[in-house]
mmCIF file of C-alpha atoms (C1' of nucleotides) in Angstrom:
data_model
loop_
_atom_site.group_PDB
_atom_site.id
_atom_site.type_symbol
_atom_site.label_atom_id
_atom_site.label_comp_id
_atom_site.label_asym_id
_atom_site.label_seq_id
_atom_site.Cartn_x
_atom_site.Cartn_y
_atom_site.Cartn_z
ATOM 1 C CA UNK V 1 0.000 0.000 0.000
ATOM 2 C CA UNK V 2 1.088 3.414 -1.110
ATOM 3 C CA UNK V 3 2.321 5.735 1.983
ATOM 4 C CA UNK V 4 0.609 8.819 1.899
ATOM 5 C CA UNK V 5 3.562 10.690 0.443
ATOM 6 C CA UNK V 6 3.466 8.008 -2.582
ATOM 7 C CA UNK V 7 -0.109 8.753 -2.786
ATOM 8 C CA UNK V 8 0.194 11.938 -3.273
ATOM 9 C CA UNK V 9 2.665 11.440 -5.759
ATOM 10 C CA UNK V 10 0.114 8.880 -7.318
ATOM 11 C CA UNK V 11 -2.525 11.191 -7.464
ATOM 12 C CA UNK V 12 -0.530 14.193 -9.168
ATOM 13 C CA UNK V 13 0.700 11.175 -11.625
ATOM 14 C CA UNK V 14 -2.986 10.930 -12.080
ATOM 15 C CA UNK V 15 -3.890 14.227 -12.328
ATOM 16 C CA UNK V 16 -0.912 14.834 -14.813
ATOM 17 C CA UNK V 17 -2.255 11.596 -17.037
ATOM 18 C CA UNK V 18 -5.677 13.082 -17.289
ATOM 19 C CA UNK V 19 -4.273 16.788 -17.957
ATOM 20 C CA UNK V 20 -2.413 14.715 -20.785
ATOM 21 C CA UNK V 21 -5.427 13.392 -21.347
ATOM 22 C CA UNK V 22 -7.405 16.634 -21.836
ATOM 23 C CA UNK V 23 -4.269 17.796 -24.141
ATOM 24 C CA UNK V 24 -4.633 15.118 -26.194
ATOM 25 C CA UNK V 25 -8.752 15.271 -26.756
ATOM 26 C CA UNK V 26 -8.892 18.673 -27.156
ATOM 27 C CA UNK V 27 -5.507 19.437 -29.437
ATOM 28 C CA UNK V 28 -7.030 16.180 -31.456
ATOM 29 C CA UNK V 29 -3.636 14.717 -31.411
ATOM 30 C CA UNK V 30 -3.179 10.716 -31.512
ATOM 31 C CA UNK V 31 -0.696 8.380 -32.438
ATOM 32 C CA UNK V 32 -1.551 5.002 -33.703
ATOM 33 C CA UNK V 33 0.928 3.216 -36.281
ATOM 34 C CA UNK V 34 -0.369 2.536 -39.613
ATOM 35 C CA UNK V 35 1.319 -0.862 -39.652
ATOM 36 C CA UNK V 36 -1.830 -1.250 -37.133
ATOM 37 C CA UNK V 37 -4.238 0.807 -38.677
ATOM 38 C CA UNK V 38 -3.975 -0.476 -41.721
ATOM 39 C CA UNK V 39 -4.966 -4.235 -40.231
ATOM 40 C CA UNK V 40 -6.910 -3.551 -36.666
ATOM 41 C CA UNK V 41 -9.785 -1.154 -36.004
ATOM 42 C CA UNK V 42 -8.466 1.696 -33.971
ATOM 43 C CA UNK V 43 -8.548 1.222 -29.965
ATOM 44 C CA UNK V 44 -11.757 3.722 -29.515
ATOM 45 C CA UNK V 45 -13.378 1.491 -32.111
ATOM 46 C CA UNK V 46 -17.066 0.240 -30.875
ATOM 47 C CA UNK V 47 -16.803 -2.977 -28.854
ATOM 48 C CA UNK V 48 -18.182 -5.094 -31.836
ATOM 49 C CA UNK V 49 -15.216 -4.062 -34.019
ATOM 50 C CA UNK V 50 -13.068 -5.862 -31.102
ATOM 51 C CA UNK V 51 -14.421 -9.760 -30.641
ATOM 52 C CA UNK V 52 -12.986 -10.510 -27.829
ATOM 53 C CA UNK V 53 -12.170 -7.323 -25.726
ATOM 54 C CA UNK V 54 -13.165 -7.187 -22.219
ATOM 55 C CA UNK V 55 -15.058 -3.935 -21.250
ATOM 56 C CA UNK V 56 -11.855 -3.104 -19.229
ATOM 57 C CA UNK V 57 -9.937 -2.778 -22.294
ATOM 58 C CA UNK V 58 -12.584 -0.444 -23.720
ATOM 59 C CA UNK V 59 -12.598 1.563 -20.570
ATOM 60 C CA UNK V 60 -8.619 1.816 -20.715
ATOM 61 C CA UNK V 61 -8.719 3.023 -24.351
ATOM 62 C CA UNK V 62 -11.152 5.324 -23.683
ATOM 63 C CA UNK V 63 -9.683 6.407 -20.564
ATOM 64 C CA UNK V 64 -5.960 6.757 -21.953
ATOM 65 C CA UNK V 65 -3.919 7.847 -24.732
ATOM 66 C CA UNK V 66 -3.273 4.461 -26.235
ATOM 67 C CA UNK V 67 0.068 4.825 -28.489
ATOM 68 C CA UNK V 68 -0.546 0.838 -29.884
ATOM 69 C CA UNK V 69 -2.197 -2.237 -29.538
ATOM 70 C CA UNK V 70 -1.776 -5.788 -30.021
ATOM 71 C CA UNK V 71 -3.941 -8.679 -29.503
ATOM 72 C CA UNK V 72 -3.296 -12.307 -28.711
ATOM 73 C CA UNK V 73 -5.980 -13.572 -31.042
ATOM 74 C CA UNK V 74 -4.806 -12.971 -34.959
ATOM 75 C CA UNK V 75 -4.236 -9.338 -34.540
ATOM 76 C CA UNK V 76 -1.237 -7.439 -35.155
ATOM 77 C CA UNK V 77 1.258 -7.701 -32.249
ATOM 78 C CA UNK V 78 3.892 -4.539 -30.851
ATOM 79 C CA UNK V 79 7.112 -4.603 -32.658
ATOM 80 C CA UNK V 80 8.523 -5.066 -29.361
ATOM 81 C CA UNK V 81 7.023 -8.254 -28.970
ATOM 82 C CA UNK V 82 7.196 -11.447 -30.545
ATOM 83 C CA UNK V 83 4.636 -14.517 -29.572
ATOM 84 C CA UNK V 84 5.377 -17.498 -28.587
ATOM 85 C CA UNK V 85 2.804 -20.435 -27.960
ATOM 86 C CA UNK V 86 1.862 -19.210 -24.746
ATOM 87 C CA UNK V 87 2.903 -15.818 -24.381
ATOM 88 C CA UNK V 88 4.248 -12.383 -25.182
ATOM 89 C CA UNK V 89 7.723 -12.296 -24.641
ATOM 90 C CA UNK V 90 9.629 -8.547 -24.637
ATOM 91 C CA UNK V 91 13.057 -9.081 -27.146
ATOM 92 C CA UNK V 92 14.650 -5.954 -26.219
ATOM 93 C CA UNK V 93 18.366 -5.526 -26.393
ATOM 94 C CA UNK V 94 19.509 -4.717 -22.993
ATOM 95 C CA UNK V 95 21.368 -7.170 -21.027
ATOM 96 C CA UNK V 96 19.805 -7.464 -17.153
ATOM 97 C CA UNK V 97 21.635 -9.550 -14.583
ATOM 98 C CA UNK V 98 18.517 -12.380 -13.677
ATOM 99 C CA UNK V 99 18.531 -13.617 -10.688
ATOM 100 C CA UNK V 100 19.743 -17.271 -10.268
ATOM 101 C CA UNK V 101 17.515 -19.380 -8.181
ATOM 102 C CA UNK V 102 20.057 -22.393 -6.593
ATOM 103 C CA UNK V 103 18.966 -25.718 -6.911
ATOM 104 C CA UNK V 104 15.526 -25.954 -4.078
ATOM 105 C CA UNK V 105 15.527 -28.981 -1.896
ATOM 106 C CA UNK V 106 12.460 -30.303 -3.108
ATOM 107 C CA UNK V 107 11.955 -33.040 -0.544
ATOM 108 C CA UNK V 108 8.389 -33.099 1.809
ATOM 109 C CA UNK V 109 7.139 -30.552 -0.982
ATOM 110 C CA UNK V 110 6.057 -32.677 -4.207
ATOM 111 C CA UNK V 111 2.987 -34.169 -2.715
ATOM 112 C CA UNK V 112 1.550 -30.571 -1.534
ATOM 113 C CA UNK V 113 3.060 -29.136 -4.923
ATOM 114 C CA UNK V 114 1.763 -31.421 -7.078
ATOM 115 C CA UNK V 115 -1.964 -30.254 -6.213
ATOM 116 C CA UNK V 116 -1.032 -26.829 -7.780
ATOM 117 C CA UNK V 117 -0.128 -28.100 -10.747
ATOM 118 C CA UNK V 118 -3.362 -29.250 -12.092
ATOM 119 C CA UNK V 119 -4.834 -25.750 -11.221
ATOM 120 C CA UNK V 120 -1.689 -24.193 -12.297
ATOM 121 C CA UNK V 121 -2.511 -25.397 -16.104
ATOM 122 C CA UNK V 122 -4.743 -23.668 -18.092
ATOM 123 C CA UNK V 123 -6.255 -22.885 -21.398
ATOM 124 C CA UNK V 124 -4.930 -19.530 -22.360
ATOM 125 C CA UNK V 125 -7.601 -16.866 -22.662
ATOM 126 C CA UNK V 126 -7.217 -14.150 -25.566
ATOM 127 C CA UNK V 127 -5.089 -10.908 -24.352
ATOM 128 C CA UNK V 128 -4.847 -7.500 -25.412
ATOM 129 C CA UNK V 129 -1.903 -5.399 -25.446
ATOM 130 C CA UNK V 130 -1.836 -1.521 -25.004
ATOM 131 C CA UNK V 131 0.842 1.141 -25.020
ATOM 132 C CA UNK V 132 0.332 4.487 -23.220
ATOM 133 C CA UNK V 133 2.443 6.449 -22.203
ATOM 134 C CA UNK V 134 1.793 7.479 -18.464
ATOM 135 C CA UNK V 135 3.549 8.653 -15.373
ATOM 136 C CA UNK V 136 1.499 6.014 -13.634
ATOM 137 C CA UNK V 137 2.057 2.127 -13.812
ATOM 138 C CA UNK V 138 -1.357 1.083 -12.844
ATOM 139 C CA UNK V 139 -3.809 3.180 -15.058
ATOM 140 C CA UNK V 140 -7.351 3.062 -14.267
ATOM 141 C CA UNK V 141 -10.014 0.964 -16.300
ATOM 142 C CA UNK V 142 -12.990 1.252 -13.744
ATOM 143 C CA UNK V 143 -11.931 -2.089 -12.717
ATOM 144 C CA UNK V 144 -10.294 -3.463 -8.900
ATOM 145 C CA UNK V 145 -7.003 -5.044 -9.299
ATOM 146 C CA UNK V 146 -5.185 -6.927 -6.872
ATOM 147 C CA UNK V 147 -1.514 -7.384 -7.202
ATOM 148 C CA UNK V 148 -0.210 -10.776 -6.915
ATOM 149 C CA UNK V 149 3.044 -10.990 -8.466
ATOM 150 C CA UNK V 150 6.048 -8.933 -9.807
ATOM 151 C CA UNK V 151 9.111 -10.077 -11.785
ATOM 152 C CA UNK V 152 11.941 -8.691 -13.040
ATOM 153 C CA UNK V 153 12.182 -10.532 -16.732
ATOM 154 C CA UNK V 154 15.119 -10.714 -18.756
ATOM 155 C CA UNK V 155 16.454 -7.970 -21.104
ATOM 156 C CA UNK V 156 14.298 -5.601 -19.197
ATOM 157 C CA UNK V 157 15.192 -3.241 -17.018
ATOM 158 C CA UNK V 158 11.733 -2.530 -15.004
ATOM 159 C CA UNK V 159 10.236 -5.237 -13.560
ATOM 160 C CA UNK V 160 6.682 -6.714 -14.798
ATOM 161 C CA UNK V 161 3.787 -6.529 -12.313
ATOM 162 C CA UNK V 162 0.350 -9.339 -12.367
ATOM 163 C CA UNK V 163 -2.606 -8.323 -11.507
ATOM 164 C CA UNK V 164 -5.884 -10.120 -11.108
ATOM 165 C CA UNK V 165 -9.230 -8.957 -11.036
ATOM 166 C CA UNK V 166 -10.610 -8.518 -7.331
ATOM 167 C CA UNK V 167 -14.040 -9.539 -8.472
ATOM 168 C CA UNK V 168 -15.251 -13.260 -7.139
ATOM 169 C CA UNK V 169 -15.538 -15.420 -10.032
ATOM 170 C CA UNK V 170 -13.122 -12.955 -12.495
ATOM 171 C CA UNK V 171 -10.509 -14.506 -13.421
ATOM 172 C CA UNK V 172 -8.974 -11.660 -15.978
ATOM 173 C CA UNK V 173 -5.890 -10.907 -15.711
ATOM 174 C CA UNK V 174 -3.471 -7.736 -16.488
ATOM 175 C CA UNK V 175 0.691 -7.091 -16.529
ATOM 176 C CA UNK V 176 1.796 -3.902 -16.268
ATOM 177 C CA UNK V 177 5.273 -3.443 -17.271
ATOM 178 C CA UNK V 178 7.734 -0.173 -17.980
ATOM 179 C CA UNK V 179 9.043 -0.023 -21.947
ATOM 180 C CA UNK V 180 13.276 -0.412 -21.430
ATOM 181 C CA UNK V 181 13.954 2.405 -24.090
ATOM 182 C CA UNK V 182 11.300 4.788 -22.987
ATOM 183 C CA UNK V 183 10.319 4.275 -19.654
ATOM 184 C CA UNK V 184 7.585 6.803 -20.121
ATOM 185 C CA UNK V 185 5.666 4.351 -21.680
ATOM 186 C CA UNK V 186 3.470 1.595 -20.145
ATOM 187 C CA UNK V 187 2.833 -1.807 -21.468
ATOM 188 C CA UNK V 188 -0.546 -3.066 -19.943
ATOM 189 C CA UNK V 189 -1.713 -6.915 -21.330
ATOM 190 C CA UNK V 190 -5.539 -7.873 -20.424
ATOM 191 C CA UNK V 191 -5.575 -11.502 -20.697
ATOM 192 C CA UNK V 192 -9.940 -13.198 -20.563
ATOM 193 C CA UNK V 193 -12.827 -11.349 -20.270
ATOM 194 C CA UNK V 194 -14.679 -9.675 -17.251
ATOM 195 C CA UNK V 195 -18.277 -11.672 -15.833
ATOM 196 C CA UNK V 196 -19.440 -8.380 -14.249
ATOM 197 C CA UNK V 197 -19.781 -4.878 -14.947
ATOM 198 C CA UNK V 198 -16.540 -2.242 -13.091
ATOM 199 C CA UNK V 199 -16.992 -1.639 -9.580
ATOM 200 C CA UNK V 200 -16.906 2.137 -10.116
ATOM 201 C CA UNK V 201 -16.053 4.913 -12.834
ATOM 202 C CA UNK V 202 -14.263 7.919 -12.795
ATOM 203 C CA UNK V 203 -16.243 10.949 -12.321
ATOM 204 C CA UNK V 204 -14.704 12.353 -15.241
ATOM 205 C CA UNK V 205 -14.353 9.647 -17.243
ATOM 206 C CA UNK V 206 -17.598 10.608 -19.102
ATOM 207 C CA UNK V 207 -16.062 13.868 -19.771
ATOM 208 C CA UNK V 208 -13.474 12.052 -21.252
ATOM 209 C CA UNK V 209 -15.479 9.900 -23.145
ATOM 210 C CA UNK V 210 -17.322 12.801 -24.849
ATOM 211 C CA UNK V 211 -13.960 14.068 -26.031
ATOM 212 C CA UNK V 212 -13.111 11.013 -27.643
ATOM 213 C CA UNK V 213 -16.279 10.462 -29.196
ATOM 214 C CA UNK V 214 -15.837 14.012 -30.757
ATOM 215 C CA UNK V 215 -13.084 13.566 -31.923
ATOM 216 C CA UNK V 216 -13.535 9.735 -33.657
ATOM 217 C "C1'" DC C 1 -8.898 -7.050 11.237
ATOM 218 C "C1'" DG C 2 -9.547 -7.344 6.497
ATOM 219 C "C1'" DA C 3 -7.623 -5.997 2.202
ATOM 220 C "C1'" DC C 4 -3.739 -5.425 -0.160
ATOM 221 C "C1'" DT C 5 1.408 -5.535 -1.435
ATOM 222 C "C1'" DT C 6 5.888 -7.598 -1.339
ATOM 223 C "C1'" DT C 7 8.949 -11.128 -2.350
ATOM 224 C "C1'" DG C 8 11.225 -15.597 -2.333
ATOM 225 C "C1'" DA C 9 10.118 -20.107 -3.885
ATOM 226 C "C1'" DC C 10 8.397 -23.149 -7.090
ATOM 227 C "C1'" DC C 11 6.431 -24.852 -11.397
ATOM 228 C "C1'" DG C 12 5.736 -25.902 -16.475
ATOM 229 C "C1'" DG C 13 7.115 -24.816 -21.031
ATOM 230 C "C1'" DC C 14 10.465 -24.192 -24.247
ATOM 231 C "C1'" DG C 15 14.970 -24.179 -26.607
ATOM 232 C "C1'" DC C 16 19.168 -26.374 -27.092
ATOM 233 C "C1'" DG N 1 17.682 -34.378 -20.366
ATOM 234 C "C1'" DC N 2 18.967 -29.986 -18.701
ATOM 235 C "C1'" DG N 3 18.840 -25.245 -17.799
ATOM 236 C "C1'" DC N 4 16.592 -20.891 -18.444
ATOM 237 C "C1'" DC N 5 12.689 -18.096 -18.047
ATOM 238 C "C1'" DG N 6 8.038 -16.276 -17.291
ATOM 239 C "C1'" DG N 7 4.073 -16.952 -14.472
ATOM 240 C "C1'" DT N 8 2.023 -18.059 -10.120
ATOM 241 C "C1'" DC N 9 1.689 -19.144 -5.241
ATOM 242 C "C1'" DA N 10 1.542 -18.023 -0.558
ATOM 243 C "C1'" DA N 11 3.576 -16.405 3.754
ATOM 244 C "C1'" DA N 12 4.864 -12.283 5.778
ATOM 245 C "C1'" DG N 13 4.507 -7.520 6.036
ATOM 246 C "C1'" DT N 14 1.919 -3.121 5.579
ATOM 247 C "C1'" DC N 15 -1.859 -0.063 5.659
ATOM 248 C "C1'" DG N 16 -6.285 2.100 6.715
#
DNA sequence: CGACTTTGACCGGCGC
DNA sequence: GCGCCGGTCAAAGTCG
């Protein structure tokens, strides 16, 4: 949990993403490559023109200046990263130091392991990829996220955090992770789709909204 | 005290 | 088969 200090700094992040946010509606100004364009409906597209977006991912898009997209299901993918049966891997060129785990005594585990593993394995659900660039990691979709993980991966240089829905029954999924080359921007990955409606919504999100609509 | 974050440990998948 | 790596678990710590 943020200190109050940090959350003060979180909240002027905030404030700062939706003044950037304001900029951006109202000056009109939005990136989106045309190597995506050209193949993938824009990221403020209606939710029909996305199959198999979550309503988070809508909220995001509508909610933050997405730079690019990528999607786990045929779409086009971020020329940072490359797929590989299971996931999105980054392929950066920076060399990080990983951490070496030694060799775990393993004995009096296996048995309690082992019952993780069958709920450990999984059919993959379809994930989304945006890029914004933010002062905040965690960028607000009208959805609760708890934080269960964080790992430094390799050939990055800011480490990768999971989340996972709070909602009982919700079993989406998001990583948040820092671009090595321009840490101003934020790679967030949705992976499933939400069972419920978000919790709550910015008061200004509809004001934010509007602008979009006006300008697509 | 409940909700949430942190972090080391562990696992399966993949490449060699 | 082995080692590396990303993803997840869960205990401990923190916060309101």
């Amino acid at each position: 949990m943020p200190s109050s200090s940090h959350q003060a700094m979180l909240n002027q992040g905030l404030f700062e993403e939706k003044e950037k946010l304001a900029a951006v509606t109202q000056m009109g100004f939005y990136t989106f490559p045309q190597n995506l364009t050209s193949s993938y409906p824009p990221p403020f597209a209606p939710d029909h023109a996305l199959p198999d977006l979550s309503e988070s991912e809508t909220l995001f898009s509508q909610r933050h200046r997405v730079l690019e997209t990528a999607s786990d299901f045929g779409g086009p993918q971020l020329p940072f990263l490359h797929r590989s049966t299971a996931n999105f891997r980054p392929c950066g060129n920076e060399c990080l130091e990983s951490k070496k785990i030694g060799v775990q005594d393993h004995q009096g585990v296996c048995a309690m392991k082992m019952k993780r593993i069958k709920a450990r394995r999984k059919v993959r659900e379809p994930r989304f990829c945006f890029k914004t660039m933010s002062d905040v990691d965690v960028l607000d979709d009208g959805y609760k996220w708890r934080k269960y993980g964080q790992k430094v991966v390799k050939n990055t240089q800011h480490p990768r955090s999971y989340y996972r829905c709070t909602q009982d029954n919700c079993g989406v999924k998001k990583r948040v992770e820092r671009l090595g080359e321009d840490p101003r921007m934020v790679i967030t990955s949705y992976e499933g789709r939400h069972a419920h409606s978000p919790p709550h919504h910015l008061h200004d999100s509809n004001d934010s909204h509007s602008h979009l609509n006006n300008f697509f």
